[in-house]
Amino acid sequence: MAHETAGDPLTGMKWTRRTTAKIAAELGALGIDICARTVARLLKALGFSLRVNHKKLAGASHPNRDDQFQCITALRERCAAENTPVISVDTKKKELVGAFKNAGAKWDRAPELVRDHDFPSDAEGRAIPYGVYDVQANTGTVFVGTTADTPAFAVDCIEKSWRTEGRKRYPEAATLQILADSGGSNGCRPRAWKFYLQHRLCNRHGLRVTVAHYPTAASKWNPIDHRMFSEISKNWAGRPLDSYETILKYLRTTRTSAGLRVRAHLVKKVYKAGVKITDAQMEQLRITSDSRLPKWNYTLEPA
């Protein structure tokens, strides 16, 4: 078993990828009559245990990771002092809508029966929850898309959130700060993200928009992930998301003792992936990149 054994050098715990039945069979071939149950008991006495994979290996940190966190901290402190709006945005895990297993557990008299396979063809559709979280007000809105997670979809969600809620909460605001991940529909690379921010948010509302992206592999520090999305996951844990109505209900009933409130809307508009923005269109943007970390920090001025 030497080549089939691994272990933790700190705790001394060991494990093997061979089953107890296979180990018993090999011992039987050596003339040792033993059953799989006894093998399991002996392995436990020797420090072996059934183990699962643990997601603990982080990717390589970007060399400018700490500098970007300092930029974000300075931005948030300045906005808090000036009472200017800061929103955190991201797309939550996409969900199949139907009688499918949902992670987590809930108190019930009997388990709910769900499909034994998660085939997309058996689903009513797909839910794409895009969240906009107001960091200072501790409130958020989730827009549940039904087609594709694109930059146009992301910006439309932000624009509607500002038009229906943000503008009322900050009537005198001329600037808006956005905290976003460095990838996905609101990543720092997609041209369409910046293009739609300019035309659908800045120009339409006369807003000066500053965007700060969290470094690669640092999305868990984005406030929306640990302040709102985590609470949503707790709220619908163990509950099959069998309809769009169910999803909206659980989103809207997410509450915390700290005062978090969540609104939710279903977005039926069709979004097409792969929209290309030309060089000529990019040249029309009124964008200024920060001199320190220009890839992650930039400001768009209204035309």
PDB file of C-alpha atoms in Angstrom:
ATOM      1  CA  MET A   1       0.000   0.000   0.000  1.00  0.00           C
ATOM      2  CA  ALA A   2       3.033   2.306   0.069  1.00  0.00           C
ATOM      3  CA  HIS A   3       2.265   3.808  -3.341  1.00  0.00           C
ATOM      4  CA  GLU A   4      -1.448   4.183  -2.564  1.00  0.00           C
ATOM      5  CA  THR A   5      -1.007   6.127   0.699  1.00  0.00           C
ATOM      6  CA  ALA A   6      -1.037   9.880   1.334  1.00  0.00           C
ATOM      7  CA  GLY A   7      -1.214  11.945   4.487  1.00  0.00           C
ATOM      8  CA  ASP A   8      -1.131  15.264   6.318  1.00  0.00           C
ATOM      9  CA  PRO A   9       2.324  15.970   7.779  1.00  0.00           C
ATOM     10  CA  LEU A  10       0.866  18.326  10.395  1.00  0.00           C
ATOM     11  CA  THR A  11      -1.901  16.160  11.857  1.00  0.00           C
ATOM     12  CA  GLY A  12      -0.492  12.740  11.026  1.00  0.00           C
ATOM     13  CA  MET A  13      -3.782  11.700   9.389  1.00  0.00           C
ATOM     14  CA  LYS A  14      -3.337   9.194   6.541  1.00  0.00           C
ATOM     15  CA  TRP A  15      -5.594   7.991   3.738  1.00  0.00           C
ATOM     16  CA  THR A  16      -5.548   5.530   0.859  1.00  0.00           C
ATOM     17  CA  ARG A  17      -7.414   5.490  -2.440  1.00  0.00           C
ATOM     18  CA  ARG A  18      -7.938   1.722  -2.273  1.00  0.00           C
ATOM     19  CA  THR A  19     -11.269   0.426  -0.932  1.00  0.00           C
ATOM     20  CA  THR A  20     -11.371  -1.842   2.118  1.00  0.00           C
ATOM     21  CA  ALA A  21     -12.698  -4.664  -0.081  1.00  0.00           C
ATOM     22  CA  LYS A  22      -9.671  -4.460  -2.409  1.00  0.00           C
ATOM     23  CA  ILE A  23      -7.284  -4.366   0.539  1.00  0.00           C
ATOM     24  CA  ALA A  24      -8.998  -7.433   2.053  1.00  0.00           C
ATOM     25  CA  ALA A  25      -8.714  -9.246  -1.302  1.00  0.00           C
ATOM     26  CA  GLU A  26      -4.958  -8.526  -1.551  1.00  0.00           C
ATOM     27  CA  LEU A  27      -4.407  -9.678   2.026  1.00  0.00           C
ATOM     28  CA  GLY A  28      -6.381 -12.832   1.182  1.00  0.00           C
ATOM     29  CA  ALA A  29      -3.995 -13.479  -1.734  1.00  0.00           C
ATOM     30  CA  LEU A  30      -1.146 -13.367   0.817  1.00  0.00           C
ATOM     31  CA  GLY A  31      -2.886 -15.965   2.975  1.00  0.00           C
ATOM     32  CA  ILE A  32      -4.429 -13.566   5.499  1.00  0.00           C
ATOM     33  CA  ASP A  33      -8.147 -14.251   5.827  1.00  0.00           C
ATOM     34  CA  ILE A  34      -9.808 -10.957   6.730  1.00  0.00           C
ATOM     35  CA  CYS A  35     -13.054  -9.135   5.880  1.00  0.00           C
ATOM     36  CA  ALA A  36     -13.484  -5.577   4.632  1.00  0.00           C
ATOM     37  CA  ARG A  37     -15.096  -4.486   7.916  1.00  0.00           C
ATOM     38  CA  THR A  38     -12.077  -5.589   9.905  1.00  0.00           C
ATOM     39  CA  VAL A  39      -9.785  -3.827   7.439  1.00  0.00           C
ATOM     40  CA  ALA A  40     -11.712  -0.586   8.035  1.00  0.00           C
ATOM     41  CA  ARG A  41     -11.336  -0.969  11.798  1.00  0.00           C
ATOM     42  CA  LEU A  42      -7.588  -1.627  11.524  1.00  0.00           C
ATOM     43  CA  LEU A  43      -7.064   1.318   9.150  1.00  0.00           C
ATOM     44  CA  LYS A  44      -8.784   3.624  11.614  1.00  0.00           C
ATOM     45  CA  ALA A  45      -6.530   2.356  14.391  1.00  0.00           C
ATOM     46  CA  LEU A  46      -3.496   3.099  12.189  1.00  0.00           C
ATOM     47  CA  GLY A  47      -4.578   6.702  11.663  1.00  0.00           C
ATOM     48  CA  PHE A  48      -6.380   6.343   8.335  1.00  0.00           C
ATOM     49  CA  SER A  49      -9.741   7.988   7.671  1.00  0.00           C
ATOM     50  CA  LEU A  50     -12.206   8.570   4.854  1.00  0.00           C
ATOM     51  CA  ARG A  51     -11.308  11.946   3.404  1.00  0.00           C
ATOM     52  CA  VAL A  52     -12.827  14.366   0.917  1.00  0.00           C
ATOM     53  CA  ASN A  53     -11.197  17.043  -1.243  1.00  0.00           C
ATOM     54  CA  HIS A  54     -10.725  20.420   0.424  1.00  0.00           C
ATOM     55  CA  LYS A  55     -10.630  23.611  -1.627  1.00  0.00           C
ATOM     56  CA  LYS A  56      -7.669  25.220   0.111  1.00  0.00           C
ATOM     57  CA  LEU A  57      -5.072  25.656  -2.618  1.00  0.00           C
ATOM     58  CA  ALA A  58      -5.201  29.268  -3.747  1.00  0.00           C
ATOM     59  CA  GLY A  59      -3.933  30.383  -7.123  1.00  0.00           C
ATOM     60  CA  ALA A  60      -0.851  32.522  -7.467  1.00  0.00           C
ATOM     61  CA  SER A  61      -1.367  36.041  -6.158  1.00  0.00           C
ATOM     62  CA  HIS A  62      -1.033  38.936  -8.556  1.00  0.00           C
ATOM     63  CA  PRO A  63       2.085  41.002  -7.749  1.00  0.00           C
ATOM     64  CA  ASN A  64      -0.090  44.137  -7.425  1.00  0.00           C
ATOM     65  CA  ARG A  65      -2.729  42.489  -5.256  1.00  0.00           C
ATOM     66  CA  ASP A  66      -1.921  44.400  -2.050  1.00  0.00           C
ATOM     67  CA  ASP A  67      -1.612  47.716  -3.898  1.00  0.00           C
ATOM     68  CA  GLN A  68      -5.074  47.270  -5.388  1.00  0.00           C
ATOM     69  CA  PHE A  69      -6.585  46.446  -2.003  1.00  0.00           C
ATOM     70  CA  GLN A  70      -5.077  49.665  -0.679  1.00  0.00           C
ATOM     71  CA  CYS A  71      -6.661  51.594  -3.567  1.00  0.00           C
ATOM     72  CA  ILE A  72     -10.063  50.032  -2.853  1.00  0.00           C
ATOM     73  CA  THR A  73      -9.785  50.732   0.874  1.00  0.00           C
ATOM     74  CA  ALA A  74      -8.907  54.379   0.228  1.00  0.00           C
ATOM     75  CA  LEU A  75     -11.836  54.690  -2.191  1.00  0.00           C
ATOM     76  CA  ARG A  76     -14.333  53.228   0.280  1.00  0.00           C
ATOM     77  CA  GLU A  77     -13.082  55.398   3.152  1.00  0.00           C
ATOM     78  CA  ARG A  78     -13.339  58.534   1.036  1.00  0.00           C
ATOM     79  CA  CYS A  79     -16.863  57.675  -0.091  1.00  0.00           C
ATOM     80  CA  ALA A  80     -17.961  56.916   3.466  1.00  0.00           C
ATOM     81  CA  ALA A  81     -16.648  60.298   4.630  1.00  0.00           C
ATOM     82  CA  GLU A  82     -18.365  62.135   1.758  1.00  0.00           C
ATOM     83  CA  ASN A  83     -21.537  59.966   1.831  1.00  0.00           C
ATOM     84  CA  THR A  84     -21.203  59.216  -1.867  1.00  0.00           C
ATOM     85  CA  PRO A  85     -22.703  55.953  -3.165  1.00  0.00           C
ATOM     86  CA  VAL A  86     -20.637  52.776  -3.481  1.00  0.00           C
ATOM     87  CA  ILE A  87     -22.145  49.674  -5.032  1.00  0.00           C
ATOM     88  CA  SER A  88     -20.705  46.177  -5.196  1.00  0.00           C
ATOM     89  CA  VAL A  89     -21.758  44.069  -8.193  1.00  0.00           C
ATOM     90  CA  ASP A  90     -21.378  40.449  -9.262  1.00  0.00           C
ATOM     91  CA  THR A  91     -23.156  37.472 -10.808  1.00  0.00           C
ATOM     92  CA  LYS A  92     -24.190  34.738  -8.380  1.00  0.00           C
ATOM     93  CA  LYS A  93     -23.955  31.071  -9.360  1.00  0.00           C
ATOM     94  CA  LYS A  94     -26.292  30.273 -12.240  1.00  0.00           C
ATOM     95  CA  GLU A  95     -29.113  27.885 -11.312  1.00  0.00           C
ATOM     96  CA  LEU A  96     -31.211  25.388 -13.247  1.00  0.00           C
ATOM     97  CA  VAL A  97     -34.896  26.086 -12.628  1.00  0.00           C
ATOM     98  CA  GLY A  98     -36.742  22.897 -11.788  1.00  0.00           C
ATOM     99  CA  ALA A  99     -36.940  20.023  -9.331  1.00  0.00           C
ATOM    100  CA  PHE A 100     -33.177  19.719  -8.906  1.00  0.00           C
ATOM    101  CA  LYS A 101     -31.100  19.198  -5.775  1.00  0.00           C
ATOM    102  CA  ASN A 102     -30.037  22.396  -4.027  1.00  0.00           C
ATOM    103  CA  ALA A 103     -27.105  22.309  -1.622  1.00  0.00           C
ATOM    104  CA  GLY A 104     -27.736  22.652   2.096  1.00  0.00           C
ATOM    105  CA  ALA A 105     -30.284  21.297   4.579  1.00  0.00           C
ATOM    106  CA  LYS A 106     -33.517  22.512   6.116  1.00  0.00           C
ATOM    107  CA  TRP A 107     -35.831  21.396   8.921  1.00  0.00           C
ATOM    108  CA  ASP A 108     -38.670  19.279   7.557  1.00  0.00           C
ATOM    109  CA  ARG A 109     -40.685  16.160   8.373  1.00  0.00           C
ATOM    110  CA  ALA A 110     -39.592  14.414   5.189  1.00  0.00           C
ATOM    111  CA  PRO A 111     -37.061  15.120   2.425  1.00  0.00           C
ATOM    112  CA  GLU A 112     -38.247  16.691  -0.802  1.00  0.00           C
ATOM    113  CA  LEU A 113     -37.889  14.455  -3.828  1.00  0.00           C
ATOM    114  CA  VAL A 114     -35.887  15.889  -6.727  1.00  0.00           C
ATOM    115  CA  ARG A 115     -34.589  14.578 -10.025  1.00  0.00           C
ATOM    116  CA  ASP A 116     -31.712  12.113  -9.861  1.00  0.00           C
ATOM    117  CA  HIS A 117     -29.865  13.876 -12.714  1.00  0.00           C
ATOM    118  CA  ASP A 118     -29.410  17.575 -13.454  1.00  0.00           C
ATOM    119  CA  PHE A 119     -30.177  17.558 -17.165  1.00  0.00           C
ATOM    120  CA  PRO A 120     -30.710  21.073 -18.595  1.00  0.00           C
ATOM    121  CA  SER A 121     -33.332  19.612 -20.925  1.00  0.00           C
ATOM    122  CA  ASP A 122     -35.503  18.843 -17.879  1.00  0.00           C
ATOM    123  CA  ALA A 123     -35.314  22.428 -16.583  1.00  0.00           C
ATOM    124  CA  GLU A 124     -37.901  25.152 -17.010  1.00  0.00           C
ATOM    125  CA  GLY A 125     -35.005  27.453 -17.795  1.00  0.00           C
ATOM    126  CA  ARG A 126     -31.869  28.897 -16.314  1.00  0.00           C
ATOM    127  CA  ALA A 127     -31.657  31.616 -13.671  1.00  0.00           C
ATOM    128  CA  ILE A 128     -28.800  34.121 -13.865  1.00  0.00           C
ATOM    129  CA  PRO A 129     -28.834  36.176 -10.636  1.00  0.00           C
ATOM    130  CA  TYR A 130     -26.979  39.490 -11.037  1.00  0.00           C
ATOM    131  CA  GLY A 131     -26.678  41.451  -7.824  1.00  0.00           C
ATOM    132  CA  VAL A 132     -26.247  45.152  -7.070  1.00  0.00           C
ATOM    133  CA  TYR A 133     -25.417  45.790  -3.409  1.00  0.00           C
ATOM    134  CA  ASP A 134     -25.357  49.262  -1.804  1.00  0.00           C
ATOM    135  CA  VAL A 135     -22.424  48.988   0.600  1.00  0.00           C
ATOM    136  CA  GLN A 136     -23.393  51.926   2.832  1.00  0.00           C
ATOM    137  CA  ALA A 137     -27.157  51.337   2.953  1.00  0.00           C
ATOM    138  CA  ASN A 138     -26.794  47.535   3.370  1.00  0.00           C
ATOM    139  CA  THR A 139     -29.497  46.891   0.784  1.00  0.00           C
ATOM    140  CA  GLY A 140     -29.360  45.069  -2.501  1.00  0.00           C
ATOM    141  CA  THR A 141     -31.258  44.082  -5.597  1.00  0.00           C
ATOM    142  CA  VAL A 142     -30.954  40.861  -7.561  1.00  0.00           C
ATOM    143  CA  PHE A 143     -31.982  40.809 -11.202  1.00  0.00           C
ATOM    144  CA  VAL A 144     -32.729  37.269 -12.357  1.00  0.00           C
ATOM    145  CA  GLY A 145     -31.859  36.973 -16.035  1.00  0.00           C
ATOM    146  CA  THR A 146     -33.093  34.155 -18.238  1.00  0.00           C
ATOM    147  CA  THR A 147     -30.814  34.220 -21.294  1.00  0.00           C
ATOM    148  CA  ALA A 148     -27.112  35.131 -20.985  1.00  0.00           C
ATOM    149  CA  ASP A 149     -24.751  36.835 -18.548  1.00  0.00           C
ATOM    150  CA  THR A 150     -23.345  39.584 -20.752  1.00  0.00           C
ATOM    151  CA  PRO A 151     -21.898  43.079 -20.145  1.00  0.00           C
ATOM    152  CA  ALA A 152     -25.113  44.563 -21.562  1.00  0.00           C
ATOM    153  CA  PHE A 153     -27.144  42.602 -19.012  1.00  0.00           C
ATOM    154  CA  ALA A 154     -24.850  43.656 -16.167  1.00  0.00           C
ATOM    155  CA  VAL A 155     -24.998  47.348 -17.040  1.00  0.00           C
ATOM    156  CA  ASP A 156     -28.773  47.268 -17.563  1.00  0.00           C
ATOM    157  CA  CYS A 157     -29.144  45.843 -14.046  1.00  0.00           C
ATOM    158  CA  ILE A 158     -26.941  48.571 -12.572  1.00  0.00           C
ATOM    159  CA  GLU A 159     -28.782  51.278 -14.519  1.00  0.00           C
ATOM    160  CA  LYS A 160     -32.202  50.085 -13.363  1.00  0.00           C
ATOM    161  CA  SER A 161     -30.999  49.820  -9.784  1.00  0.00           C
ATOM    162  CA  TRP A 162     -29.737  53.406  -9.915  1.00  0.00           C
ATOM    163  CA  ARG A 163     -32.871  54.708 -11.664  1.00  0.00           C
ATOM    164  CA  THR A 164     -35.339  53.066  -9.278  1.00  0.00           C
ATOM    165  CA  GLU A 165     -33.444  53.127  -5.974  1.00  0.00           C
ATOM    166  CA  GLY A 166     -30.031  54.787  -5.997  1.00  0.00           C
ATOM    167  CA  ARG A 167     -31.159  58.135  -7.368  1.00  0.00           C
ATOM    168  CA  LYS A 168     -33.841  58.362  -4.669  1.00  0.00           C
ATOM    169  CA  ARG A 169     -31.391  57.400  -1.930  1.00  0.00           C
ATOM    170  CA  TYR A 170     -28.677  59.806  -3.126  1.00  0.00           C
ATOM    171  CA  PRO A 171     -30.555  62.650  -4.881  1.00  0.00           C
ATOM    172  CA  GLU A 172     -27.543  64.987  -4.865  1.00  0.00           C
ATOM    173  CA  ALA A 173     -25.000  62.428  -6.052  1.00  0.00           C
ATOM    174  CA  ALA A 174     -23.009  63.248  -9.183  1.00  0.00           C
ATOM    175  CA  THR A 175     -20.628  60.300  -8.876  1.00  0.00           C
ATOM    176  CA  LEU A 176     -21.042  56.550  -8.458  1.00  0.00           C
ATOM    177  CA  GLN A 177     -18.339  54.107  -7.371  1.00  0.00           C
ATOM    178  CA  ILE A 178     -18.539  50.486  -8.510  1.00  0.00           C
ATOM    179  CA  LEU A 179     -16.645  47.571  -6.935  1.00  0.00           C
ATOM    180  CA  ALA A 180     -16.474  44.571  -9.267  1.00  0.00           C
ATOM    181  CA  ASP A 181     -14.541  41.363  -9.883  1.00  0.00           C
ATOM    182  CA  SER A 182     -11.826  41.342 -12.526  1.00  0.00           C
ATOM    183  CA  GLY A 183     -13.571  38.682 -14.619  1.00  0.00           C
ATOM    184  CA  GLY A 184     -17.010  37.804 -15.925  1.00  0.00           C
ATOM    185  CA  SER A 185     -19.567  40.112 -17.505  1.00  0.00           C
ATOM    186  CA  ASN A 186     -18.331  43.050 -15.399  1.00  0.00           C
ATOM    187  CA  GLY A 187     -14.631  42.231 -15.721  1.00  0.00           C
ATOM    188  CA  CYS A 188     -11.837  44.647 -16.468  1.00  0.00           C
ATOM    189  CA  ARG A 189     -11.172  43.226 -19.954  1.00  0.00           C
ATOM    190  CA  PRO A 190     -14.507  43.220 -21.857  1.00  0.00           C
ATOM    191  CA  ARG A 191     -14.815  46.326 -24.012  1.00  0.00           C
ATOM    192  CA  ALA A 192     -18.600  46.035 -23.947  1.00  0.00           C
ATOM    193  CA  TRP A 193     -18.620  46.541 -20.156  1.00  0.00           C
ATOM    194  CA  LYS A 194     -17.002  49.975 -20.462  1.00  0.00           C
ATOM    195  CA  PHE A 195     -18.962  50.870 -23.600  1.00  0.00           C
ATOM    196  CA  TYR A 196     -22.359  50.213 -22.015  1.00  0.00           C
ATOM    197  CA  LEU A 197     -21.354  51.936 -18.764  1.00  0.00           C
ATOM    198  CA  GLN A 198     -20.598  55.047 -20.795  1.00  0.00           C
ATOM    199  CA  HIS A 199     -23.792  55.092 -22.854  1.00  0.00           C
ATOM    200  CA  ARG A 200     -26.397  53.495 -20.592  1.00  0.00           C
ATOM    201  CA  LEU A 201     -25.302  54.813 -17.196  1.00  0.00           C
ATOM    202  CA  CYS A 202     -22.966  57.818 -17.472  1.00  0.00           C
ATOM    203  CA  ASN A 203     -24.571  59.629 -20.378  1.00  0.00           C
ATOM    204  CA  ARG A 204     -28.155  58.728 -19.494  1.00  0.00           C
ATOM    205  CA  HIS A 205     -27.936  59.910 -15.887  1.00  0.00           C
ATOM    206  CA  GLY A 206     -25.118  62.448 -16.047  1.00  0.00           C
ATOM    207  CA  LEU A 207     -23.063  60.357 -13.647  1.00  0.00           C
ATOM    208  CA  ARG A 208     -19.319  60.253 -13.171  1.00  0.00           C
ATOM    209  CA  VAL A 209     -18.614  56.541 -12.678  1.00  0.00           C
ATOM    210  CA  THR A 210     -15.454  55.208 -11.041  1.00  0.00           C
ATOM    211  CA  VAL A 211     -14.782  51.467 -11.255  1.00  0.00           C
ATOM    212  CA  ALA A 212     -12.370  49.504  -9.053  1.00  0.00           C
ATOM    213  CA  HIS A 213     -11.824  45.801  -9.788  1.00  0.00           C
ATOM    214  CA  TYR A 214     -10.737  43.256  -7.219  1.00  0.00           C
ATOM    215  CA  PRO A 215      -7.556  41.404  -8.232  1.00  0.00           C
ATOM    216  CA  THR A 216      -7.675  37.991  -9.860  1.00  0.00           C
ATOM    217  CA  ALA A 217      -8.637  35.191  -7.408  1.00  0.00           C
ATOM    218  CA  ALA A 218      -9.762  37.754  -4.811  1.00  0.00           C
ATOM    219  CA  SER A 219     -13.486  37.885  -5.607  1.00  0.00           C
ATOM    220  CA  LYS A 220     -14.419  36.576  -2.143  1.00  0.00           C
ATOM    221  CA  TRP A 221     -13.461  40.005  -0.758  1.00  0.00           C
ATOM    222  CA  ASN A 222     -16.060  41.712  -2.917  1.00  0.00           C
ATOM    223  CA  PRO A 223     -18.682  42.902  -0.348  1.00  0.00           C
ATOM    224  CA  ILE A 224     -21.651  41.511  -2.281  1.00  0.00           C
ATOM    225  CA  ASP A 225     -20.287  37.967  -1.975  1.00  0.00           C
ATOM    226  CA  HIS A 226     -19.954  37.793   1.801  1.00  0.00           C
ATOM    227  CA  ARG A 227     -22.649  40.296   2.775  1.00  0.00           C
ATOM    228  CA  MET A 228     -25.523  39.429   0.443  1.00  0.00           C
ATOM    229  CA  PHE A 229     -24.947  36.334  -1.703  1.00  0.00           C
ATOM    230  CA  SER A 230     -23.918  34.245   1.299  1.00  0.00           C
ATOM    231  CA  GLU A 231     -27.148  35.178   3.100  1.00  0.00           C
ATOM    232  CA  ILE A 232     -29.212  34.290   0.024  1.00  0.00           C
ATOM    233  CA  SER A 233     -27.555  30.858  -0.128  1.00  0.00           C
ATOM    234  CA  LYS A 234     -28.444  30.291   3.536  1.00  0.00           C
ATOM    235  CA  ASN A 235     -32.028  31.373   2.969  1.00  0.00           C
ATOM    236  CA  TRP A 236     -32.747  28.912   0.171  1.00  0.00           C
ATOM    237  CA  ALA A 237     -30.437  26.108   1.374  1.00  0.00           C
ATOM    238  CA  GLY A 238     -31.962  22.679   0.799  1.00  0.00           C
ATOM    239  CA  ARG A 239     -34.933  24.103  -1.113  1.00  0.00           C
ATOM    240  CA  PRO A 240     -35.311  23.038  -4.772  1.00  0.00           C
ATOM    241  CA  LEU A 241     -35.529  26.131  -6.983  1.00  0.00           C
ATOM    242  CA  ASP A 242     -38.449  24.683  -8.928  1.00  0.00           C
ATOM    243  CA  SER A 243     -39.728  27.924 -10.494  1.00  0.00           C
ATOM    244  CA  TYR A 244     -38.760  31.528 -11.113  1.00  0.00           C
ATOM    245  CA  GLU A 245     -41.430  32.530  -8.592  1.00  0.00           C
ATOM    246  CA  THR A 246     -39.731  30.399  -5.936  1.00  0.00           C
ATOM    247  CA  ILE A 247     -36.370  32.008  -6.676  1.00  0.00           C
ATOM    248  CA  LEU A 248     -37.817  35.534  -6.443  1.00  0.00           C
ATOM    249  CA  LYS A 249     -39.627  34.690  -3.204  1.00  0.00           C
ATOM    250  CA  TYR A 250     -36.486  33.457  -1.481  1.00  0.00           C
ATOM    251  CA  LEU A 251     -34.477  36.408  -2.743  1.00  0.00           C
ATOM    252  CA  ARG A 252     -37.041  38.901  -1.442  1.00  0.00           C
ATOM    253  CA  THR A 253     -37.314  37.226   1.973  1.00  0.00           C
ATOM    254  CA  THR A 254     -33.564  37.254   2.657  1.00  0.00           C
ATOM    255  CA  ARG A 255     -33.025  39.182   5.914  1.00  0.00           C
ATOM    256  CA  THR A 256     -30.292  39.571   8.512  1.00  0.00           C
ATOM    257  CA  SER A 257     -30.178  40.970  12.032  1.00  0.00           C
ATOM    258  CA  ALA A 258     -27.796  43.644  10.714  1.00  0.00           C
ATOM    259  CA  GLY A 259     -30.626  45.050   8.583  1.00  0.00           C
ATOM    260  CA  LEU A 260     -29.964  43.585   5.137  1.00  0.00           C
ATOM    261  CA  ARG A 261     -32.928  43.838   2.770  1.00  0.00           C
ATOM    262  CA  VAL A 262     -33.055  42.384  -0.749  1.00  0.00           C
ATOM    263  CA  ARG A 263     -35.290  43.230  -3.688  1.00  0.00           C
ATOM    264  CA  ALA A 264     -35.616  40.995  -6.745  1.00  0.00           C
ATOM    265  CA  HIS A 265     -36.816  41.331 -10.339  1.00  0.00           C
ATOM    266  CA  LEU A 266     -37.181  38.880 -13.219  1.00  0.00           C
ATOM    267  CA  VAL A 267     -35.518  40.018 -16.451  1.00  0.00           C
ATOM    268  CA  LYS A 268     -37.000  38.421 -19.564  1.00  0.00           C
ATOM    269  CA  LYS A 269     -35.100  40.547 -22.060  1.00  0.00           C
ATOM    270  CA  VAL A 270     -32.991  38.489 -24.483  1.00  0.00           C
ATOM    271  CA  TYR A 271     -29.255  39.212 -24.412  1.00  0.00           C
ATOM    272  CA  LYS A 272     -26.857  37.979 -27.084  1.00  0.00           C
ATOM    273  CA  ALA A 273     -23.352  36.872 -26.167  1.00  0.00           C
ATOM    274  CA  GLY A 274     -20.306  37.778 -28.230  1.00  0.00           C
ATOM    275  CA  VAL A 275     -21.184  41.399 -29.066  1.00  0.00           C
ATOM    276  CA  LYS A 276     -18.077  43.110 -30.471  1.00  0.00           C
ATOM    277  CA  ILE A 277     -17.162  46.731 -29.753  1.00  0.00           C
ATOM    278  CA  THR A 278     -15.007  48.350 -32.436  1.00  0.00           C
ATOM    279  CA  ASP A 279     -11.925  50.509 -31.984  1.00  0.00           C
ATOM    280  CA  ALA A 280     -13.891  53.491 -33.263  1.00  0.00           C
ATOM    281  CA  GLN A 281     -16.551  52.967 -30.610  1.00  0.00           C
ATOM    282  CA  MET A 282     -13.918  52.692 -27.883  1.00  0.00           C
ATOM    283  CA  GLU A 283     -12.321  55.961 -28.984  1.00  0.00           C
ATOM    284  CA  GLN A 284     -15.597  57.729 -28.232  1.00  0.00           C
ATOM    285  CA  LEU A 285     -15.442  56.801 -24.554  1.00  0.00           C
ATOM    286  CA  ARG A 286     -14.617  59.538 -22.075  1.00  0.00           C
ATOM    287  CA  ILE A 287     -12.476  57.254 -19.933  1.00  0.00           C
ATOM    288  CA  THR A 288      -9.504  58.077 -17.745  1.00  0.00           C
ATOM    289  CA  SER A 289      -7.393  55.282 -16.290  1.00  0.00           C
ATOM    290  CA  ASP A 290      -5.714  55.629 -12.923  1.00  0.00           C
ATOM    291  CA  SER A 291      -1.961  56.133 -13.185  1.00  0.00           C
ATOM    292  CA  ARG A 292      -1.226  53.663 -10.401  1.00  0.00           C
ATOM    293  CA  LEU A 293      -3.076  50.547 -11.579  1.00  0.00           C
ATOM    294  CA  PRO A 294      -4.829  51.541 -14.819  1.00  0.00           C
ATOM    295  CA  LYS A 295      -6.123  48.074 -15.688  1.00  0.00           C
ATOM    296  CA  TRP A 296      -8.185  47.849 -12.510  1.00  0.00           C
ATOM    297  CA  ASN A 297      -9.079  51.487 -11.843  1.00  0.00           C
ATOM    298  CA  TYR A 298     -10.690  53.932 -14.242  1.00  0.00           C
ATOM    299  CA  THR A 299     -13.302  56.684 -14.403  1.00  0.00           C
ATOM    300  CA  LEU A 300     -15.936  57.390 -17.046  1.00  0.00           C
ATOM    301  CA  GLU A 301     -17.265  60.936 -17.502  1.00  0.00           C
ATOM    302  CA  PRO A 302     -20.708  61.709 -18.937  1.00  0.00           C
ATOM    303  CA  ALA A 303     -20.718  63.069 -22.475  1.00  0.00           C
TER     304      ALA A 303
END
